[in-house]
Coordinates of N, CA and C in Angstrom, one line a residue:
M1 N -41.2 -9.1 86.0 CA -40.3 -8.1 85.2 C -40.0 -8.8 83.8
P2 N -40.0 -8.0 82.8 CA -39.6 -8.6 81.4 C -38.2 -9.0 81.4
S3 N -37.8 -10.2 80.9 CA -36.5 -10.5 80.8 C -35.5 -9.8 79.9
R4 N -34.5 -9.4 80.4 CA -33.7 -8.6 79.5 C -32.7 -9.5 78.5
R5 N -32.7 -9.0 77.1 CA -31.8 -9.8 76.3 C -30.4 -9.4 76.3
P6 N -29.7 -10.3 76.3 CA -28.2 -10.0 76.4 C -27.8 -9.1 75.2
L7 N -27.0 -8.1 75.7 CA -26.4 -7.2 74.6 C -25.6 -7.9 73.7
P8 N -25.5 -7.7 72.4 CA -24.6 -8.2 71.5 C -23.1 -8.0 72.0
T9 N -22.2 -8.8 71.9 CA -21.0 -8.6 72.4 C -20.3 -8.3 71.1
A10 N -19.1 -7.6 71.2 CA -18.2 -7.4 70.2 C -17.5 -8.4 69.8
P11 N -17.2 -8.7 68.4 CA -16.4 -10.0 68.0 C -14.9 -9.8 68.6
S12 N -14.3 -11.0 68.9 CA -13.0 -11.1 69.4 C -12.2 -10.3 68.4
S13 N -10.9 -10.0 69.0 CA -9.9 -9.3 68.1 C -9.5 -10.2 66.9
A14 N -9.4 -11.5 67.3 CA -9.0 -12.6 66.0 C -10.2 -12.6 65.0
A15 N -11.4 -12.5 65.5 CA -12.4 -12.6 64.5 C -12.4 -11.4 63.6
S16 N -12.2 -10.3 64.3 CA -12.3 -9.0 63.6 C -11.1 -9.0 62.5
T17 N -10.0 -9.3 62.9 CA -8.9 -9.5 62.0 C -9.1 -10.2 60.7
Q18 N -9.7 -11.5 61.0 CA -10.2 -12.4 59.9 C -11.2 -11.7 58.9
Q19 N -12.0 -11.1 59.5 CA -13.1 -10.4 58.8 C -12.7 -9.3 57.8
G20 N -11.8 -8.7 58.5 CA -11.3 -7.4 57.7 C -10.1 -8.0 56.7
Q21 N -9.5 -8.9 56.8 CA -8.6 -9.7 55.9 C -9.4 -10.0 54.8
A22 N -10.5 -10.6 55.0 CA -11.6 -11.3 54.1 C -12.1 -10.2 53.1
R23 N -12.5 -9.0 54.0 CA -13.1 -8.0 53.2 C -12.1 -7.2 52.3
R24 N -11.0 -7.0 52.7 CA -9.8 -6.6 52.0 C -9.5 -7.4 50.7
A25 N -9.4 -8.7 50.8 CA -9.3 -9.7 49.8 C -10.2 -9.5 48.8
L26 N -11.5 -9.3 49.1 CA -12.6 -9.3 48.1 C -12.6 -8.0 47.3
L27 N -12.1 -6.8 48.1 CA -12.1 -5.4 47.5 C -10.9 -5.6 46.4
I28 N -9.8 -6.2 46.9 CA -8.7 -6.2 46.0 C -9.0 -7.1 44.7
T29 N -9.6 -8.2 45.1 CA -10.1 -9.1 43.9 C -11.2 -8.3 42.8
A30 N -12.0 -7.5 43.4 CA -12.9 -6.9 42.6 C -12.2 -5.8 41.8
G31 N -11.2 -5.0 42.5 CA -10.6 -4.1 41.8 C -9.7 -4.5 40.6
L32 N -9.0 -5.7 40.9 CA -8.1 -6.2 39.8 C -9.0 -6.6 38.6
G33 N -10.3 -7.3 38.9 CA -11.2 -7.7 37.9 C -11.6 -6.6 37.1
A34 N -11.8 -5.3 37.7 CA -12.4 -4.2 37.0 C -11.3 -3.6 36.2
A35 N -10.0 -3.6 36.8 CA -9.0 -3.0 36.0 C -8.7 -3.8 34.8
L36 N -8.8 -5.2 34.8 CA -8.5 -6.1 33.8 C -9.5 -6.0 32.8
A37 N -10.9 -5.8 33.2 CA -12.0 -5.6 32.3 C -11.9 -4.2 31.6
G38 N -11.4 -3.2 32.3 CA -11.3 -2.0 31.7 C -10.1 -1.9 30.8
G39 N -9.0 -2.6 31.0 CA -7.9 -2.7 30.0 C -8.3 -3.3 28.8
W40 N -9.1 -4.5 28.9 CA -9.5 -5.2 27.9 C -10.4 -4.4 26.9
L41 N -11.2 -3.7 27.5 CA -12.3 -2.7 26.6 C -11.5 -1.7 25.9
A42 N -10.4 -1.2 26.6 CA -9.5 -0.1 26.1 C -8.8 -0.6 25.0
W43 N -8.3 -1.8 25.0 CA -7.6 -2.4 24.0 C -8.5 -2.9 22.6
R44 N -9.7 -3.3 23.1 CA -10.7 -3.5 22.1 C -11.0 -2.3 21.4
R45 N -11.0 -1.1 22.0 CA -11.6 0.1 21.4 C -10.5 1.0 20.7
G46 N -9.3 0.9 21.3 CA -8.1 1.6 21.0 C -7.2 1.1 20.0
T47 N -7.2 -0.2 20.0 CA -6.3 -0.8 18.7 C -6.6 -0.8 17.5
P48 N -5.9 -0.2 16.6 CA -6.5 0.0 15.2 C -6.5 -1.5 14.6
P49 N -7.4 -1.8 13.6 CA -7.4 -3.0 12.7 C -6.1 -3.2 12.0
Q50 N -5.6 -4.4 11.9 CA -4.4 -4.7 11.3 C -4.7 -4.7 9.9
P51 N -3.8 -4.1 9.0 CA -4.1 -4.3 7.5 C -4.1 -5.7 7.0
T52 N -4.8 -6.0 6.0 CA -4.8 -7.3 5.4 C -3.6 -7.5 4.6
A53 N -3.1 -6.5 3.8 CA -1.9 -6.6 3.2 C -0.8 -5.8 3.8
T54 N 0.1 -6.5 4.6 CA 1.1 -5.9 5.3 C 2.3 -5.3 4.4
P55 N 2.7 -3.9 4.4 CA 3.9 -3.6 3.6 C 5.1 -4.3 3.9
E56 N 5.4 -5.4 3.3 CA 6.5 -6.2 3.7 C 7.8 -5.5 3.2
A57 N 8.8 -5.5 3.9 CA 9.9 -4.6 3.7 C 10.8 -5.5 2.7
A58 N 10.2 -6.4 2.4 CA 11.0 -7.4 1.4 C 11.0 -7.0 -0.1
P59 N 11.1 -7.8 -0.9 CA 11.2 -7.5 -2.2 C 10.2 -6.4 -2.6
G60 N 10.5 -5.4 -3.2 CA 9.6 -4.6 -3.9 C 9.6 -3.1 -3.2
A61 N 10.1 -3.0 -2.1 CA 10.2 -1.9 -1.4 C 11.5 -1.2 -1.6
P62 N 11.8 -0.9 -2.6 CA 13.3 -0.4 -3.2 C 13.8 0.6 -2.2
A63 N 15.1 0.5 -1.8 CA 15.9 1.3 -1.1 C 15.9 2.9 -1.5
P64 N 16.0 3.0 -2.9 CA 16.0 4.4 -3.3 C 14.8 5.3 -2.9
L65 N 13.7 4.6 -2.8 CA 12.4 5.3 -2.3 C 12.6 5.9 -0.7
A66 N 13.4 5.1 0.0 CA 13.5 5.6 1.2 C 14.4 6.9 1.3
S67 N 15.4 7.0 0.3 CA 16.3 8.1 0.3 C 15.9 9.1 -0.8
A68 N 14.7 9.1 -1.2 CA 14.3 9.9 -2.3 C 14.4 11.5 -1.9
A69 N 14.4 11.9 -0.6 CA 14.7 13.2 -0.3 C 16.0 13.7 -0.7
S70 N 16.9 12.7 -0.7 CA 18.4 13.0 -0.7 C 18.8 12.7 -2.3
A71 N 17.8 12.2 -3.0 CA 18.1 11.9 -4.5 C 16.9 12.6 -5.3
T72 N 17.3 13.6 -6.2 CA 16.3 14.2 -6.9 C 15.9 13.1 -8.2
L73 N 14.7 12.5 -8.2 CA 14.3 11.6 -9.4 C 13.8 12.3 -10.6
I74 N 13.4 13.6 -10.4 CA 12.8 14.4 -11.4 C 13.2 15.8 -11.5
D75 N 13.7 16.3 -12.6 CA 13.9 17.9 -12.5 C 12.9 18.5 -13.6
G76 N 11.8 19.2 -13.2 CA 10.8 19.7 -14.0 C 10.0 18.4 -14.4
D77 N 10.2 18.1 -15.7 CA 9.6 16.9 -16.2 C 10.6 15.9 -16.8
Q78 N 11.9 16.3 -16.4 CA 12.9 15.3 -17.0 C 13.3 14.4 -15.9
L79 N 13.3 13.2 -16.1 CA 13.8 12.2 -15.1 C 15.2 12.3 -15.2
T80 N 15.9 12.0 -13.8 CA 17.2 12.2 -13.6 C 18.0 10.7 -13.7
D81 N 19.2 10.7 -13.6 CA 19.9 9.4 -13.6 C 19.4 8.8 -12.3
A82 N 19.2 9.4 -11.3 CA 18.6 8.7 -9.9 C 17.6 8.0 -10.1
F83 N 16.6 8.4 -11.1 CA 15.3 7.7 -11.4 C 15.6 6.4 -11.8
W84 N 16.6 6.2 -12.9 CA 16.8 4.9 -13.6 C 17.7 4.1 -12.7
Q85 N 18.2 4.6 -11.5 CA 19.2 3.7 -10.6 C 18.3 2.9 -9.6
Q86 N 17.0 3.1 -9.6 CA 16.2 2.5 -8.5 C 16.1 1.1 -8.9
Q87 N 15.8 0.4 -7.9 CA 15.7 -1.0 -8.1 C 14.3 -1.7 -7.6
F88 N 13.8 -2.5 -8.2 CA 12.5 -3.2 -7.9 C 12.7 -4.8 -8.2
D89 N 12.0 -5.3 -7.6 CA 11.9 -6.9 -7.8 C 10.6 -7.2 -8.6
T90 N 10.4 -8.3 -9.3 CA 9.3 -8.7 -9.9 C 8.6 -9.7 -8.9
P91 N 7.5 -10.1 -9.1 CA 6.7 -11.0 -8.1 C 7.4 -12.4 -8.2
Q92 N 8.3 -12.6 -9.2 CA 8.8 -13.8 -9.2 C 10.1 -13.9 -8.4
G93 N 10.5 -12.7 -7.8 CA 11.7 -12.6 -7.1 C 12.9 -12.1 -7.7
T94 N 12.9 -11.9 -9.0 CA 14.0 -11.5 -9.9 C 14.0 -9.9 -9.9
P95 N 15.1 -9.5 -10.2 CA 15.2 -8.1 -10.4 C 14.4 -7.5 -11.6
L96 N 13.7 -6.4 -11.4 CA 13.2 -5.9 -12.7 C 14.1 -5.1 -13.6
A97 N 14.2 -5.2 -14.7 CA 15.2 -4.7 -15.6 C 15.0 -3.2 -15.7
W98 N 15.0 -2.4 -14.8 CA 14.7 -1.0 -14.6 C 15.5 -0.1 -15.5
S99 N 16.8 -0.1 -15.3 CA 17.8 0.6 -16.0 C 17.7 0.4 -17.6
A100 N 17.3 -0.8 -17.8 CA 17.2 -1.2 -19.3 C 16.2 -0.4 -20.0
L101 N 15.0 0.2 -19.2 CA 14.1 0.8 -19.9 C 14.4 2.2 -20.4
K102 N 15.5 2.8 -19.8 CA 16.1 4.1 -20.3 C 16.2 4.1 -21.7
G103 N 15.6 5.2 -22.4 CA 15.7 5.3 -23.8 C 14.5 4.9 -24.5
R104 N 13.7 4.2 -23.9 CA 12.4 3.7 -24.5 C 11.1 4.5 -24.2
P105 N 10.1 4.8 -25.0 CA 8.9 5.2 -24.4 C 8.3 4.3 -23.4
I106 N 7.8 4.9 -22.3 CA 7.2 3.9 -21.3 C 5.8 4.4 -20.8
V107 N 5.0 3.4 -20.6 CA 3.5 3.6 -20.0 C 3.7 3.3 -18.4
L108 N 4.0 4.0 -17.7 CA 4.4 3.5 -16.1 C 2.9 3.7 -15.3
N109 N 2.4 2.5 -15.0 CA 1.3 2.6 -14.3 C 1.3 2.1 -12.8
F110 N 0.8 2.9 -11.8 CA 0.7 2.6 -10.4 C -0.6 2.1 -10.1
W111 N -0.5 0.7 -9.6 CA -1.7 0.2 -9.2 C -1.6 -0.8 -8.0
A112 N -2.8 -1.3 -7.6 CA -2.8 -2.2 -6.3 C -4.0 -3.2 -6.6
T113 N -3.7 -4.3 -5.8 CA -5.0 -5.4 -6.1 C -6.0 -5.0 -5.4
W114 N -6.0 -4.1 -4.2 CA -7.2 -3.8 -3.6 C -7.8 -2.5 -4.3
C115 N -7.5 -2.1 -5.6 CA -8.0 -1.0 -6.2 C -8.8 -1.5 -7.4
P116 N -10.2 -1.5 -7.2 CA -11.1 -2.0 -8.3 C -10.7 -1.2 -9.7
P117 N -10.6 0.1 -9.9 CA -10.4 0.7 -11.2 C -9.1 0.2 -11.5
C118 N -7.9 0.0 -10.8 CA -6.8 -0.5 -11.2 C -6.8 -1.9 -11.9
V119 N -7.6 -2.7 -11.2 CA -7.9 -4.1 -11.9 C -8.6 -4.0 -13.1
K120 N -9.6 -3.1 -13.2 CA -10.5 -2.9 -14.5 C -9.7 -2.5 -15.6
E121 N -8.7 -1.7 -15.2 CA -8.0 -1.2 -16.5 C -6.8 -2.0 -16.9
M122 N -6.5 -3.0 -16.2 CA -5.3 -3.9 -16.6 C -5.7 -4.5 -18.1
P123 N -6.7 -5.1 -18.4 CA -6.8 -5.4 -19.9 C -6.4 -4.5 -20.8
E124 N -6.8 -3.2 -20.7 CA -6.5 -2.0 -21.6 C -5.0 -1.9 -21.6
L125 N -4.4 -1.9 -20.6 CA -2.8 -1.7 -20.6 C -2.3 -3.0 -21.4
D126 N -2.7 -4.1 -21.1 CA -2.3 -5.3 -21.7 C -2.4 -5.1 -23.3
R127 N -3.6 -4.7 -23.8 CA -3.8 -4.5 -25.1 C -2.9 -3.4 -25.8
F128 N -2.6 -2.3 -25.0 CA -1.7 -1.3 -25.5 C -0.3 -2.0 -25.7
Q129 N 0.2 -2.8 -24.7 CA 1.5 -3.4 -24.8 C 1.6 -4.2 -26.1
R130 N 0.4 -5.0 -26.4 CA 0.6 -5.8 -27.6 C 0.6 -4.9 -28.8
E131 N -0.3 -3.8 -28.8 CA -0.4 -3.1 -30.2 C 0.8 -2.2 -30.3
F132 N 1.4 -1.6 -29.3 CA 2.5 -0.8 -29.4 C 4.0 -1.2 -29.2
A133 N 4.1 -2.6 -28.9 CA 5.5 -3.0 -28.7 C 6.2 -2.9 -29.7
A134 N 5.6 -3.0 -31.0 CA 6.5 -2.9 -32.2 C 7.1 -1.5 -32.4
K135 N 6.3 -0.5 -31.9 CA 6.9 0.7 -32.0 C 7.8 1.2 -30.9
G136 N 8.2 0.3 -29.9 CA 9.2 0.4 -28.8 C 8.5 0.8 -27.6
W137 N 7.2 1.0 -27.5 CA 6.7 1.1 -26.1 C 6.6 -0.1 -25.2
K138 N 6.7 0.3 -23.8 CA 7.1 -0.6 -22.9 C 5.9 -0.2 -21.7
V139 N 5.1 -1.2 -21.5 CA 4.3 -1.0 -20.2 C 5.0 -1.6 -19.1
V140 N 4.9 -0.8 -18.0 CA 5.4 -1.3 -16.7 C 4.4 -1.0 -15.5
G141 N 3.9 -2.1 -14.8 CA 3.1 -1.7 -13.7 C 3.8 -1.7 -12.4
L142 N 3.7 -0.6 -11.7 CA 4.4 -0.8 -10.3 C 3.3 -0.9 -9.3
A143 N 3.3 -2.0 -8.5 CA 2.4 -2.5 -7.6 C 2.7 -1.7 -6.3
V144 N 1.7 -1.0 -5.9 CA 1.6 -0.2 -4.4 C 1.0 -1.1 -3.5
D145 N 1.6 -2.3 -3.2 CA 1.1 -3.5 -2.4 C 2.0 -4.2 -1.9
G146 N 1.7 -5.2 -1.3 CA 2.6 -6.1 -0.8 C 2.9 -7.3 -1.7
P147 N 4.1 -8.1 -1.6 CA 4.2 -9.0 -2.6 C 3.4 -10.1 -2.7
T148 N 2.8 -10.6 -1.5 CA 2.0 -11.7 -1.3 C 0.8 -11.6 -2.2
P149 N -0.1 -10.4 -1.8 CA -1.4 -10.3 -2.7 C -1.1 -10.0 -4.2
V150 N 0.1 -9.5 -4.5 CA 0.4 -9.3 -6.0 C 0.5 -10.6 -6.4
R151 N 1.3 -11.4 -6.1 CA 1.5 -13.0 -6.5 C 0.2 -13.6 -6.6
E152 N -0.6 -13.6 -5.7 CA -1.8 -14.3 -5.7 C -2.8 -13.6 -6.7
F153 N -2.8 -12.4 -7.0 CA -3.6 -11.6 -7.9 C -3.0 -12.1 -9.4
L154 N -1.8 -12.1 -9.6 CA -1.2 -12.6 -10.9 C -1.4 -14.0 -11.2
A155 N -1.7 -14.8 -10.3 CA -1.8 -16.3 -10.5 C -3.3 -16.5 -11.3
K156 N -4.1 -15.6 -11.0 CA -5.6 -15.6 -11.5 C -5.7 -14.7 -12.6
V157 N -5.0 -13.4 -12.7 CA -5.3 -12.4 -13.8 C -3.7 -12.4 -14.5
Q158 N -3.6 -12.9 -15.8 CA -2.4 -12.9 -16.5 C -2.2 -11.6 -17.2
V159 N -1.2 -10.9 -17.2 CA -0.8 -10.0 -18.0 C 0.4 -10.0 -18.8
G160 N 0.7 -9.3 -20.1 CA 1.8 -9.6 -20.8 C 2.7 -8.4 -20.6
F161 N 2.7 -7.6 -19.6 CA 3.5 -6.6 -19.4 C 4.3 -6.6 -18.0
D162 N 5.4 -6.2 -17.9 CA 6.2 -6.2 -16.7 C 5.5 -5.7 -15.4
I163 N 5.8 -6.3 -14.3 CA 5.2 -5.9 -13.0 C 6.5 -5.8 -12.1
G164 N 6.5 -4.7 -11.4 CA 7.5 -4.5 -10.3 C 6.8 -4.1 -9.0
L165 N 7.3 -4.6 -8.0 CA 6.9 -4.4 -6.7 C 7.4 -3.2 -6.0
A166 N 6.7 -2.1 -5.9 CA 7.1 -1.0 -5.3 C 6.9 -0.9 -3.8
G167 N 6.1 -1.6 -3.4 CA 5.5 -1.7 -1.9 C 4.8 -0.4 -1.8
F168 N 4.3 -0.3 -0.3 CA 3.6 1.0 -0.1 C 4.5 2.4 -0.3
G169 N 5.7 2.2 -0.5 CA 6.6 3.3 -0.8 C 6.4 3.7 -2.1
G170 N 5.5 3.0 -3.0 CA 5.3 3.3 -4.4 C 4.6 4.6 -4.4
T171 N 3.8 5.0 -3.2 CA 2.9 6.0 -3.3 C 3.8 7.3 -3.4
E172 N 4.9 7.2 -2.6 CA 5.9 8.4 -2.5 C 6.4 8.5 -3.8
L173 N 6.7 7.6 -4.7 CA 7.3 7.8 -6.1 C 6.3 8.4 -6.9
S174 N 5.1 7.8 -6.9 CA 3.9 8.5 -7.7 C 3.8 9.9 -7.5
Q175 N 3.7 10.4 -6.3 CA 3.7 11.7 -5.9 C 4.9 12.5 -6.4
T176 N 6.0 11.9 -6.4 CA 7.2 12.7 -6.9 C 7.0 12.9 -8.5
L177 N 6.2 12.0 -9.2 CA 6.1 12.1 -10.5 C 4.8 12.9 -10.9
G178 N 4.1 13.4 -9.8 CA 3.1 14.3 -10.3 C 1.6 13.8 -9.7
N179 N 1.6 12.8 -8.8 CA 0.3 12.3 -8.3 C 0.1 13.1 -7.1
T180 N -0.5 14.3 -7.3 CA -0.7 15.2 -6.1 C -1.6 14.9 -5.1
V181 N -2.7 13.9 -5.5 CA -3.7 13.5 -4.6 C -3.2 12.2 -4.0
G182 N -2.2 11.5 -4.5 CA -1.8 10.2 -3.8 C -2.9 9.0 -4.2
G183 N -3.7 9.3 -5.3 CA -4.7 8.1 -5.6 C -4.1 7.2 -6.6
L184 N -4.9 6.1 -6.7 CA -4.8 5.0 -7.7 C -6.0 4.9 -8.5
P185 N -5.8 4.3 -9.7 CA -4.7 4.2 -10.4 C -4.0 5.5 -10.9
F186 N -2.7 5.6 -11.2 CA -2.1 6.7 -11.7 C -1.2 6.2 -12.7
T187 N -1.1 6.9 -14.0 CA -0.2 6.5 -15.1 C 0.5 7.6 -15.6
V188 N 1.7 7.3 -16.0 CA 2.5 8.4 -16.5 C 3.1 7.9 -18.0
L189 N 3.1 8.8 -18.9 CA 3.6 8.5 -20.3 C 4.9 9.3 -20.2
I190 N 6.1 8.3 -20.6 CA 7.3 9.0 -20.6 C 8.0 8.6 -22.0
D191 N 8.6 9.9 -22.7 CA 9.0 9.6 -23.9 C 10.5 9.0 -24.0
A192 N 11.1 8.7 -25.0 CA 12.2 8.2 -25.2 C 13.5 9.0 -24.6
Q193 N 13.2 10.2 -24.5 CA 14.2 11.1 -23.9 C 14.1 11.2 -22.4
G194 N 13.3 10.5 -21.8 CA 13.1 10.4 -20.3 C 12.3 11.6 -19.7
R195 N 11.4 12.2 -20.6 CA 10.6 13.3 -20.1 C 9.2 12.8 -19.9
V196 N 8.6 13.1 -18.7 CA 7.2 12.9 -18.4 C 6.4 13.7 -19.4
R197 N 5.6 13.2 -20.4 CA 4.7 14.0 -21.3 C 3.4 13.9 -20.8
Q198 N 3.0 13.0 -20.2 CA 1.4 12.9 -19.7 C 1.2 12.1 -18.5
R199 N 0.3 12.8 -17.7 CA -0.1 12.2 -16.2 C -1.7 12.1 -16.3
I200 N -2.0 10.8 -16.1 CA -3.5 10.3 -16.0 C -3.9 9.9 -14.5
M201 N -4.6 10.6 -14.0 CA -5.1 10.5 -12.6 C -6.5 9.7 -12.8
G202 N -6.5 8.3 -12.4 CA -7.6 7.7 -12.4 C -7.7 6.7 -13.5
I203 N -8.7 6.1 -13.8 CA -8.7 4.9 -14.8 C -8.6 5.4 -16.2
T204 N -8.0 4.7 -17.1 CA -7.7 4.9 -18.4 C -8.1 3.6 -19.2
D205 N -7.9 4.0 -20.7 CA -8.2 2.7 -21.5 C -7.2 2.9 -22.8
L206 N -7.5 1.9 -23.6 CA -6.6 1.7 -24.9 C -6.6 3.0 -25.8
A207 N -7.9 3.5 -26.0 CA -8.2 4.6 -26.8 C -7.3 5.8 -26.4
R208 N -7.4 6.1 -25.1 CA -6.8 7.3 -24.4 C -5.3 7.1 -24.6
L209 N -4.8 5.8 -24.2 CA -3.4 5.7 -24.2 C -2.8 5.6 -25.8
S210 N -3.6 5.2 -26.5 CA -3.1 5.1 -28.0 C -3.1 6.7 -28.6
E211 N -3.9 7.5 -28.2 CA -4.1 8.7 -28.7 C -2.8 9.4 -28.3
Q212 N -2.6 9.4 -26.8 CA -1.3 10.1 -26.3 C 0.0 9.5 -26.7
A213 N 0.0 8.2 -27.1 CA 1.3 7.7 -27.6 C 1.6 8.1 -29.1
R214 N 0.6 8.4 -29.8 CA 0.8 8.7 -31.2 C 1.2 10.3 -31.0
R215 N 0.7 11.1 -30.2 CA 1.2 12.4 -30.1 C 2.7 12.5 -29.5
I216 N 2.9 11.8 -28.6 CA 4.4 11.7 -28.2 C 5.3 11.0 -29.3
Q217 N 4.9 10.1 -29.9 CA 5.8 9.3 -31.0 C 4.9 9.3 -32.2
P218 N 5.0 10.1 -33.1 CA 4.2 10.1 -34.2 C 4.8 9.1 -35.3
G219 N 3.9 8.6 -36.1 CA 4.2 7.8 -37.0 C 4.3 6.1 -36.7

């Protein structure tokens, strides 16, 4: 007669318990690994890139911009007292003599270091400042940018007109003055009576500025 093979015996209760615990540990470890991997991928895919120029809340983001809704800066084309009460710092950390500009014709230019057309037109603004300063004109560039990139930029590119740090809140101010698309560069010509006489969306040059200045202030 053929010999009978012994039937496999069931593992002892202790061995079964150990095997079950090992199996559960492997499952838990695998689950945690999958969760961590999924979380890492979600973070990689869902986290927006950090801006290179952070809007520093420091010098240049004037408090009046934050309360622009409660303070009317312009009535029609006429600038109000609230407009001249705004405060801006210069890249050197000193206050910009903003209120002292009242009563003078001004070329107010909104720009940023990351805006190529803005950088391209700066020499034109500088030439206008030199040629029209004797007629009382004042060029002021409000940087819609962080203080650090502005300082670094001006260390390489010298300009002879005043620069104020408006921070990224400067976009709101430019829109208040008529920049309906919120783009840069944006230039506003203001007469000695504090009225906005010309708005220029996009790059400008000496010839155009000179023509408009002569129309606003003949002679």
